[in-house]
Amino acid sequence: MDANVKRICLCLDITNKVIEEAAKRKANLIISHHPVIFNPLKRVENDTPVYNLIKNKINAICMHTNADMTKNGVTDIMLELLNFEAD
């Protein structure tokens, strides 16, 4: 919560490859659309995204539902950019 954000990585899903890229670029925050944790964790397993975030001291903010569900939110903007008409 008190981290001083220096560099940000933006992605759809936080995967080990994304974390590796963020660490390589010295990013200490990843902002993703999909949550990295879907269900409560009983333990943190080796070589999982959660483990690698902790290991690399990278924070994560996941903005799934709040970005999708707002009027003129992500979904509406993507549909407009792709020239789709919503029902």
PDB file of N, CA and C in Angstrom, residues 2-86:
ATOM      1  N   ASP A   2       2.034   1.198   0.581  1.00  0.00           N
ATOM      2  CA  ASP A   2       2.874   2.385   0.677  1.00  0.00           C
ATOM      3  C   ASP A   2       3.969   2.433  -0.378  1.00  0.00           C
ATOM      4  N   ALA A   3       3.897   1.554  -1.376  1.00  0.00           N
ATOM      5  CA  ALA A   3       4.955   1.491  -2.389  1.00  0.00           C
ATOM      6  C   ALA A   3       4.990   2.772  -3.210  1.00  0.00           C
ATOM      7  N   ASN A   4       6.177   3.203  -3.506  1.00  0.00           N
ATOM      8  CA  ASN A   4       6.388   4.340  -4.386  1.00  0.00           C
ATOM      9  C   ASN A   4       6.460   3.796  -5.813  1.00  0.00           C
ATOM     10  N   VAL A   5       5.438   4.049  -6.605  1.00  0.00           N
ATOM     11  CA  VAL A   5       5.376   3.491  -7.955  1.00  0.00           C
ATOM     12  C   VAL A   5       6.361   4.237  -8.855  1.00  0.00           C
ATOM     13  N   LYS A   6       7.238   3.466  -9.486  1.00  0.00           N
ATOM     14  CA  LYS A   6       8.243   4.051 -10.379  1.00  0.00           C
ATOM     15  C   LYS A   6       7.947   3.735 -11.841  1.00  0.00           C
ATOM     16  N   ARG A   7       7.560   2.499 -12.115  1.00  0.00           N
ATOM     17  CA  ARG A   7       7.228   2.076 -13.477  1.00  0.00           C
ATOM     18  C   ARG A   7       6.024   1.142 -13.429  1.00  0.00           C
ATOM     19  N   ILE A   8       5.204   1.213 -14.465  1.00  0.00           N
ATOM     20  CA  ILE A   8       3.969   0.433 -14.528  1.00  0.00           C
ATOM     21  C   ILE A   8       3.969  -0.440 -15.772  1.00  0.00           C
ATOM     22  N   CYS A   9       3.469  -1.640 -15.618  1.00  0.00           N
ATOM     23  CA  CYS A   9       3.232  -2.556 -16.730  1.00  0.00           C
ATOM     24  C   CYS A   9       1.718  -2.735 -16.829  1.00  0.00           C
ATOM     25  N   LEU A  10       1.167  -2.639 -18.015  1.00  0.00           N
ATOM     26  CA  LEU A  10      -0.266  -2.778 -18.239  1.00  0.00           C
ATOM     27  C   LEU A  10      -0.513  -4.033 -19.061  1.00  0.00           C
ATOM     28  N   CYS A  11      -1.482  -4.863 -18.634  1.00  0.00           N
ATOM     29  CA  CYS A  11      -1.733  -6.116 -19.345  1.00  0.00           C
ATOM     30  C   CYS A  11      -3.179  -6.555 -19.161  1.00  0.00           C
ATOM     31  N   LEU A  12      -3.543  -7.578 -19.898  1.00  0.00           N
ATOM     32  CA  LEU A  12      -4.863  -8.179 -19.761  1.00  0.00           C
ATOM     33  C   LEU A  12      -4.855  -9.215 -18.635  1.00  0.00           C
ATOM     34  N   ASP A  13      -3.854 -10.083 -18.616  1.00  0.00           N
ATOM     35  CA  ASP A  13      -3.717 -11.136 -17.612  1.00  0.00           C
ATOM     36  C   ASP A  13      -2.324 -11.093 -17.011  1.00  0.00           C
ATOM     37  N   ILE A  14      -2.227 -11.268 -15.712  1.00  0.00           N
ATOM     38  CA  ILE A  14      -0.922 -11.340 -15.063  1.00  0.00           C
ATOM     39  C   ILE A  14      -0.447 -12.788 -15.128  1.00  0.00           C
ATOM     40  N   THR A  15       0.507 -13.018 -15.979  1.00  0.00           N
ATOM     41  CA  THR A  15       1.108 -14.345 -16.130  1.00  0.00           C
ATOM     42  C   THR A  15       2.562 -14.258 -15.668  1.00  0.00           C
ATOM     43  N   ASN A  16       3.201 -15.411 -15.537  1.00  0.00           N
ATOM     44  CA  ASN A  16       4.621 -15.405 -15.170  1.00  0.00           C
ATOM     45  C   ASN A  16       5.458 -14.671 -16.210  1.00  0.00           C
ATOM     46  N   LYS A  17       5.077 -14.779 -17.464  1.00  0.00           N
ATOM     47  CA  LYS A  17       5.815 -14.085 -18.523  1.00  0.00           C
ATOM     48  C   LYS A  17       5.672 -12.559 -18.382  1.00  0.00           C
ATOM     49  N   VAL A  18       4.483 -12.094 -18.047  1.00  0.00           N
ATOM     50  CA  VAL A  18       4.263 -10.661 -17.820  1.00  0.00           C
ATOM     51  C   VAL A  18       5.091 -10.192 -16.629  1.00  0.00           C
ATOM     52  N   ILE A  19       5.095 -10.974 -15.565  1.00  0.00           N
ATOM     53  CA  ILE A  19       5.879 -10.615 -14.375  1.00  0.00           C
ATOM     54  C   ILE A  19       7.363 -10.565 -14.703  1.00  0.00           C
ATOM     55  N   GLU A  20       7.827 -11.529 -15.483  1.00  0.00           N
ATOM     56  CA  GLU A  20       9.233 -11.543 -15.905  1.00  0.00           C
ATOM     57  C   GLU A  20       9.568 -10.276 -16.702  1.00  0.00           C
ATOM     58  N   GLU A  21       8.685  -9.888 -17.600  1.00  0.00           N
ATOM     59  CA  GLU A  21       8.900  -8.670 -18.404  1.00  0.00           C
ATOM     60  C   GLU A  21       8.874  -7.427 -17.518  1.00  0.00           C
ATOM     61  N   ALA A  22       7.937  -7.368 -16.593  1.00  0.00           N
ATOM     62  CA  ALA A  22       7.860  -6.226 -15.682  1.00  0.00           C
ATOM     63  C   ALA A  22       9.136  -6.113 -14.847  1.00  0.00           C
ATOM     64  N   ALA A  23       9.604  -7.236 -14.329  1.00  0.00           N
ATOM     65  CA  ALA A  23      10.837  -7.234 -13.530  1.00  0.00           C
ATOM     66  C   ALA A  23      12.029  -6.789 -14.376  1.00  0.00           C
ATOM     67  N   LYS A  24      12.085  -7.280 -15.606  1.00  0.00           N
ATOM     68  CA  LYS A  24      13.171  -6.917 -16.522  1.00  0.00           C
ATOM     69  C   LYS A  24      13.186  -5.408 -16.778  1.00  0.00           C
ATOM     70  N   ARG A  25      11.995  -4.828 -16.862  1.00  0.00           N
ATOM     71  CA  ARG A  25      11.883  -3.382 -17.120  1.00  0.00           C
ATOM     72  C   ARG A  25      11.835  -2.551 -15.838  1.00  0.00           C
ATOM     73  N   LYS A  26      12.040  -3.223 -14.702  1.00  0.00           N
ATOM     74  CA  LYS A  26      12.063  -2.575 -13.391  1.00  0.00           C
ATOM     75  C   LYS A  26      10.732  -1.895 -13.037  1.00  0.00           C
ATOM     76  N   ALA A  27       9.640  -2.496 -13.493  1.00  0.00           N
ATOM     77  CA  ALA A  27       8.310  -2.015 -13.108  1.00  0.00           C
ATOM     78  C   ALA A  27       7.980  -2.581 -11.733  1.00  0.00           C
ATOM     79  N   ASN A  28       7.386  -1.760 -10.877  1.00  0.00           N
ATOM     80  CA  ASN A  28       7.006  -2.275  -9.570  1.00  0.00           C
ATOM     81  C   ASN A  28       5.488  -2.266  -9.370  1.00  0.00           C
ATOM     82  N   LEU A  29       4.747  -2.076 -10.462  1.00  0.00           N
ATOM     83  CA  LEU A  29       3.296  -2.180 -10.428  1.00  0.00           C
ATOM     84  C   LEU A  29       2.820  -2.752 -11.755  1.00  0.00           C
ATOM     85  N   ILE A  30       1.931  -3.730 -11.673  1.00  0.00           N
ATOM     86  CA  ILE A  30       1.261  -4.264 -12.857  1.00  0.00           C
ATOM     87  C   ILE A  30      -0.218  -3.959 -12.700  1.00  0.00           C
ATOM     88  N   ILE A  31      -0.795  -3.326 -13.706  1.00  0.00           N
ATOM     89  CA  ILE A  31      -2.228  -3.092 -13.746  1.00  0.00           C
ATOM     90  C   ILE A  31      -2.796  -4.026 -14.795  1.00  0.00           C
ATOM     91  N   SER A  32      -3.727  -4.873 -14.359  1.00  0.00           N
ATOM     92  CA  SER A  32      -4.317  -5.838 -15.291  1.00  0.00           C
ATOM     93  C   SER A  32      -5.826  -5.712 -15.291  1.00  0.00           C
ATOM     94  N   HIS A  33      -6.415  -6.230 -16.356  1.00  0.00           N
ATOM     95  CA  HIS A  33      -7.873  -6.278 -16.432  1.00  0.00           C
ATOM     96  C   HIS A  33      -8.381  -7.466 -15.620  1.00  0.00           C
ATOM     97  N   HIS A  34      -7.849  -8.640 -15.858  1.00  0.00           N
ATOM     98  CA  HIS A  34      -8.300  -9.837 -15.151  1.00  0.00           C
ATOM     99  C   HIS A  34      -7.584  -9.978 -13.816  1.00  0.00           C
ATOM    100  N   PRO A  35      -8.307 -10.407 -12.781  1.00  0.00           N
ATOM    101  CA  PRO A  35      -7.686 -10.581 -11.472  1.00  0.00           C
ATOM    102  C   PRO A  35      -6.672 -11.720 -11.461  1.00  0.00           C
ATOM    103  N   VAL A  36      -5.637 -11.551 -10.696  1.00  0.00           N
ATOM    104  CA  VAL A  36      -4.618 -12.594 -10.567  1.00  0.00           C
ATOM    105  C   VAL A  36      -5.083 -13.654  -9.562  1.00  0.00           C
ATOM    106  N   ILE A  37      -5.961 -13.283  -8.650  1.00  0.00           N
ATOM    107  CA  ILE A  37      -6.525 -14.231  -7.680  1.00  0.00           C
ATOM    108  C   ILE A  37      -8.037 -14.256  -7.885  1.00  0.00           C
ATOM    109  N   PHE A  38      -8.567 -15.429  -8.266  1.00  0.00           N
ATOM    110  CA  PHE A  38     -10.006 -15.577  -8.472  1.00  0.00           C
ATOM    111  C   PHE A  38     -10.698 -16.146  -7.239  1.00  0.00           C
ATOM    112  N   ASN A  39     -10.017 -16.997  -6.527  1.00  0.00           N
ATOM    113  CA  ASN A  39     -10.562 -17.633  -5.325  1.00  0.00           C
ATOM    114  C   ASN A  39      -9.575 -17.430  -4.178  1.00  0.00           C
ATOM    115  N   PRO A  40     -10.069 -17.444  -2.940  1.00  0.00           N
ATOM    116  CA  PRO A  40      -9.145 -17.295  -1.807  1.00  0.00           C
ATOM    117  C   PRO A  40      -8.034 -18.339  -1.855  1.00  0.00           C
ATOM    118  N   LEU A  41      -6.831 -17.899  -1.509  1.00  0.00           N
ATOM    119  CA  LEU A  41      -5.678 -18.805  -1.507  1.00  0.00           C
ATOM    120  C   LEU A  41      -5.454 -19.376  -0.111  1.00  0.00           C
ATOM    121  N   LYS A  42      -5.185 -20.669  -0.048  1.00  0.00           N
ATOM    122  CA  LYS A  42      -4.824 -21.297   1.225  1.00  0.00           C
ATOM    123  C   LYS A  42      -3.314 -21.279   1.408  1.00  0.00           C
ATOM    124  N   ARG A  43      -2.592 -21.215   0.292  1.00  0.00           N
ATOM    125  CA  ARG A  43      -1.126 -21.128   0.323  1.00  0.00           C
ATOM    126  C   ARG A  43      -0.659 -20.557  -1.023  1.00  0.00           C
ATOM    127  N   VAL A  44       0.545 -20.076  -1.026  1.00  0.00           N
ATOM    128  CA  VAL A  44       1.149 -19.548  -2.250  1.00  0.00           C
ATOM    129  C   VAL A  44       2.131 -20.587  -2.766  1.00  0.00           C
ATOM    130  N   GLU A  45       1.828 -21.120  -3.927  1.00  0.00           N
ATOM    131  CA  GLU A  45       2.643 -22.178  -4.535  1.00  0.00           C
ATOM    132  C   GLU A  45       3.818 -21.577  -5.306  1.00  0.00           C
ATOM    133  N   ASN A  46       4.951 -22.304  -5.320  1.00  0.00           N
ATOM    134  CA  ASN A  46       6.113 -21.896  -6.117  1.00  0.00           C
ATOM    135  C   ASN A  46       5.736 -21.744  -7.581  1.00  0.00           C
ATOM    136  N   ASP A  47       6.366 -20.796  -8.235  1.00  0.00           N
ATOM    137  CA  ASP A  47       6.259 -20.574  -9.675  1.00  0.00           C
ATOM    138  C   ASP A  47       4.829 -20.288 -10.155  1.00  0.00           C
ATOM    139  N   THR A  48       4.030 -19.669  -9.305  1.00  0.00           N
ATOM    140  CA  THR A  48       2.719 -19.177  -9.711  1.00  0.00           C
ATOM    141  C   THR A  48       2.824 -17.659  -9.842  1.00  0.00           C
ATOM    142  N   PRO A  49       1.899 -17.023 -10.546  1.00  0.00           N
ATOM    143  CA  PRO A  49       1.956 -15.563 -10.638  1.00  0.00           C
ATOM    144  C   PRO A  49       1.980 -14.866  -9.271  1.00  0.00           C
ATOM    145  N   VAL A  50       1.173 -15.312  -8.334  1.00  0.00           N
ATOM    146  CA  VAL A  50       1.175 -14.674  -7.007  1.00  0.00           C
ATOM    147  C   VAL A  50       2.547 -14.801  -6.347  1.00  0.00           C
ATOM    148  N   TYR A  51       3.131 -15.990  -6.398  1.00  0.00           N
ATOM    149  CA  TYR A  51       4.469 -16.214  -5.844  1.00  0.00           C
ATOM    150  C   TYR A  51       5.486 -15.286  -6.515  1.00  0.00           C
ATOM    151  N   ASN A  52       5.429 -15.205  -7.826  1.00  0.00           N
ATOM    152  CA  ASN A  52       6.416 -14.399  -8.554  1.00  0.00           C
ATOM    153  C   ASN A  52       6.218 -12.906  -8.358  1.00  0.00           C
ATOM    154  N   LEU A  53       4.988 -12.452  -8.140  1.00  0.00           N
ATOM    155  CA  LEU A  53       4.772 -11.047  -7.785  1.00  0.00           C
ATOM    156  C   LEU A  53       5.462 -10.739  -6.461  1.00  0.00           C
ATOM    157  N   ILE A  54       5.249 -11.608  -5.477  1.00  0.00           N
ATOM    158  CA  ILE A  54       5.861 -11.408  -4.164  1.00  0.00           C
ATOM    159  C   ILE A  54       7.387 -11.472  -4.270  1.00  0.00           C
ATOM    160  N   LYS A  55       7.875 -12.487  -4.944  1.00  0.00           N
ATOM    161  CA  LYS A  55       9.328 -12.690  -5.095  1.00  0.00           C
ATOM    162  C   LYS A  55      10.003 -11.477  -5.729  1.00  0.00           C
ATOM    163  N   ASN A  56       9.332 -10.860  -6.724  1.00  0.00           N
ATOM    164  CA  ASN A  56       9.905  -9.715  -7.435  1.00  0.00           C
ATOM    165  C   ASN A  56       9.489  -8.366  -6.853  1.00  0.00           C
ATOM    166  N   LYS A  57       8.751  -8.401  -5.739  1.00  0.00           N
ATOM    167  CA  LYS A  57       8.290  -7.173  -5.074  1.00  0.00           C
ATOM    168  C   LYS A  57       7.532  -6.266  -6.045  1.00  0.00           C
ATOM    169  N   ILE A  58       6.606  -6.881  -6.787  1.00  0.00           N
ATOM    170  CA  ILE A  58       5.781  -6.155  -7.749  1.00  0.00           C
ATOM    171  C   ILE A  58       4.345  -6.142  -7.234  1.00  0.00           C
ATOM    172  N   ASN A  59       3.769  -4.962  -7.156  1.00  0.00           N
ATOM    173  CA  ASN A  59       2.375  -4.802  -6.743  1.00  0.00           C
ATOM    174  C   ASN A  59       1.457  -5.047  -7.929  1.00  0.00           C
ATOM    175  N   ALA A  60       0.195  -5.351  -7.649  1.00  0.00           N
ATOM    176  CA  ALA A  60      -0.777  -5.595  -8.713  1.00  0.00           C
ATOM    177  C   ALA A  60      -2.097  -4.922  -8.384  1.00  0.00           C
ATOM    178  N   ILE A  61      -2.685  -4.312  -9.406  1.00  0.00           N
ATOM    179  CA  ILE A  61      -4.036  -3.769  -9.323  1.00  0.00           C
ATOM    180  C   ILE A  61      -4.813  -4.405 -10.464  1.00  0.00           C
ATOM    181  N   CYS A  62      -5.931  -5.031 -10.139  1.00  0.00           N
ATOM    182  CA  CYS A  62      -6.747  -5.713 -11.141  1.00  0.00           C
ATOM    183  C   CYS A  62      -8.109  -5.031 -11.190  1.00  0.00           C
ATOM    184  N   MET A  63      -8.522  -4.632 -12.393  1.00  0.00           N
ATOM    185  CA  MET A  63      -9.692  -3.767 -12.543  1.00  0.00           C
ATOM    186  C   MET A  63     -10.791  -4.405 -13.378  1.00  0.00           C
ATOM    187  N   HIS A  64     -11.129  -5.627 -13.124  1.00  0.00           N
ATOM    188  CA  HIS A  64     -12.046  -6.378 -13.977  1.00  0.00           C
ATOM    189  C   HIS A  64     -13.455  -5.808 -14.015  1.00  0.00           C
ATOM    190  N   THR A  65     -14.235  -6.057 -13.026  1.00  0.00           N
ATOM    191  CA  THR A  65     -15.653  -5.721 -13.071  1.00  0.00           C
ATOM    192  C   THR A  65     -15.900  -4.222 -13.127  1.00  0.00           C
ATOM    193  N   ASN A  66     -15.174  -3.456 -12.344  1.00  0.00           N
ATOM    194  CA  ASN A  66     -15.423  -2.015 -12.340  1.00  0.00           C
ATOM    195  C   ASN A  66     -15.126  -1.381 -13.692  1.00  0.00           C
ATOM    196  N   ALA A  67     -14.208  -1.916 -14.461  1.00  0.00           N
ATOM    197  CA  ALA A  67     -13.904  -1.372 -15.783  1.00  0.00           C
ATOM    198  C   ALA A  67     -14.922  -1.840 -16.821  1.00  0.00           C
ATOM    199  N   ASP A  68     -15.484  -3.020 -16.643  1.00  0.00           N
ATOM    200  CA  ASP A  68     -16.453  -3.571 -17.593  1.00  0.00           C
ATOM    201  C   ASP A  68     -17.850  -3.008 -17.420  1.00  0.00           C
ATOM    202  N   MET A  69     -18.267  -2.834 -16.198  1.00  0.00           N
ATOM    203  CA  MET A  69     -19.675  -2.597 -15.910  1.00  0.00           C
ATOM    204  C   MET A  69     -20.106  -1.136 -15.961  1.00  0.00           C
ATOM    205  N   THR A  70     -19.191  -0.210 -16.104  1.00  0.00           N
ATOM    206  CA  THR A  70     -19.582   1.195 -16.119  1.00  0.00           C
ATOM    207  C   THR A  70     -20.119   1.606 -17.476  1.00  0.00           C
ATOM    208  N   LYS A  71     -21.050   2.527 -17.484  1.00  0.00           N
ATOM    209  CA  LYS A  71     -21.556   3.077 -18.739  1.00  0.00           C
ATOM    210  C   LYS A  71     -20.400   3.801 -19.417  1.00  0.00           C
ATOM    211  N   ASN A  72     -20.234   3.548 -20.698  1.00  0.00           N
ATOM    212  CA  ASN A  72     -19.103   4.078 -21.463  1.00  0.00           C
ATOM    213  C   ASN A  72     -17.771   3.563 -20.937  1.00  0.00           C
ATOM    214  N   GLY A  73     -17.797   2.365 -20.362  1.00  0.00           N
ATOM    215  CA  GLY A  73     -16.591   1.745 -19.829  1.00  0.00           C
ATOM    216  C   GLY A  73     -15.805   1.021 -20.906  1.00  0.00           C
ATOM    217  N   VAL A  74     -14.924   0.144 -20.482  1.00  0.00           N
ATOM    218  CA  VAL A  74     -14.015  -0.567 -21.375  1.00  0.00           C
ATOM    219  C   VAL A  74     -14.771  -1.296 -22.492  1.00  0.00           C
ATOM    220  N   THR A  75     -15.811  -2.018 -22.117  1.00  0.00           N
ATOM    221  CA  THR A  75     -16.555  -2.783 -23.121  1.00  0.00           C
ATOM    222  C   THR A  75     -17.157  -1.871 -24.171  1.00  0.00           C
ATOM    223  N   ASP A  76     -17.804  -0.799 -23.752  1.00  0.00           N
ATOM    224  CA  ASP A  76     -18.414   0.133 -24.700  1.00  0.00           C
ATOM    225  C   ASP A  76     -17.367   0.782 -25.607  1.00  0.00           C
ATOM    226  N   ILE A  77     -16.243   1.151 -25.040  1.00  0.00           N
ATOM    227  CA  ILE A  77     -15.180   1.784 -25.832  1.00  0.00           C
ATOM    228  C   ILE A  77     -14.612   0.799 -26.846  1.00  0.00           C
ATOM    229  N   MET A  78     -14.384  -0.450 -26.425  1.00  0.00           N
ATOM    230  CA  MET A  78     -13.849  -1.447 -27.364  1.00  0.00           C
ATOM    231  C   MET A  78     -14.838  -1.712 -28.495  1.00  0.00           C
ATOM    232  N   LEU A  79     -16.113  -1.818 -28.171  1.00  0.00           N
ATOM    233  CA  LEU A  79     -17.125  -2.029 -29.212  1.00  0.00           C
ATOM    234  C   LEU A  79     -17.128  -0.866 -30.196  1.00  0.00           C
ATOM    235  N   GLU A  80     -17.019   0.335 -29.685  1.00  0.00           N
ATOM    236  CA  GLU A  80     -16.998   1.514 -30.556  1.00  0.00           C
ATOM    237  C   GLU A  80     -15.757   1.517 -31.446  1.00  0.00           C
ATOM    238  N   LEU A  81     -14.596   1.238 -30.869  1.00  0.00           N
ATOM    239  CA  LEU A  81     -13.358   1.210 -31.650  1.00  0.00           C
ATOM    240  C   LEU A  81     -13.375   0.138 -32.735  1.00  0.00           C
ATOM    241  N   LEU A  82     -14.052  -0.962 -32.453  1.00  0.00           N
ATOM    242  CA  LEU A  82     -14.130  -2.063 -33.410  1.00  0.00           C
ATOM    243  C   LEU A  82     -15.338  -1.960 -34.335  1.00  0.00           C
ATOM    244  N   ASN A  83     -16.070  -0.840 -34.215  1.00  0.00           N
ATOM    245  CA  ASN A  83     -17.249  -0.576 -35.053  1.00  0.00           C
ATOM    246  C   ASN A  83     -18.339  -1.621 -34.883  1.00  0.00           C
ATOM    247  N   PHE A  84     -18.474  -2.163 -33.662  1.00  0.00           N
ATOM    248  CA  PHE A  84     -19.567  -3.082 -33.362  1.00  0.00           C
ATOM    249  C   PHE A  84     -20.704  -2.276 -32.760  1.00  0.00           C
ATOM    250  N   GLU A  85     -21.911  -2.745 -33.001  1.00  0.00           N
ATOM    251  CA  GLU A  85     -23.063  -2.097 -32.371  1.00  0.00           C
ATOM    252  C   GLU A  85     -23.570  -2.992 -31.254  1.00  0.00           C
ATOM    253  N   ALA A  86     -23.705  -2.409 -30.064  1.00  0.00           N
ATOM    254  CA  ALA A  86     -24.188  -3.164 -28.906  1.00  0.00           C
ATOM    255  C   ALA A  86     -25.701  -3.243 -28.956  1.00  0.00           C
TER     256      ALA A  86
END
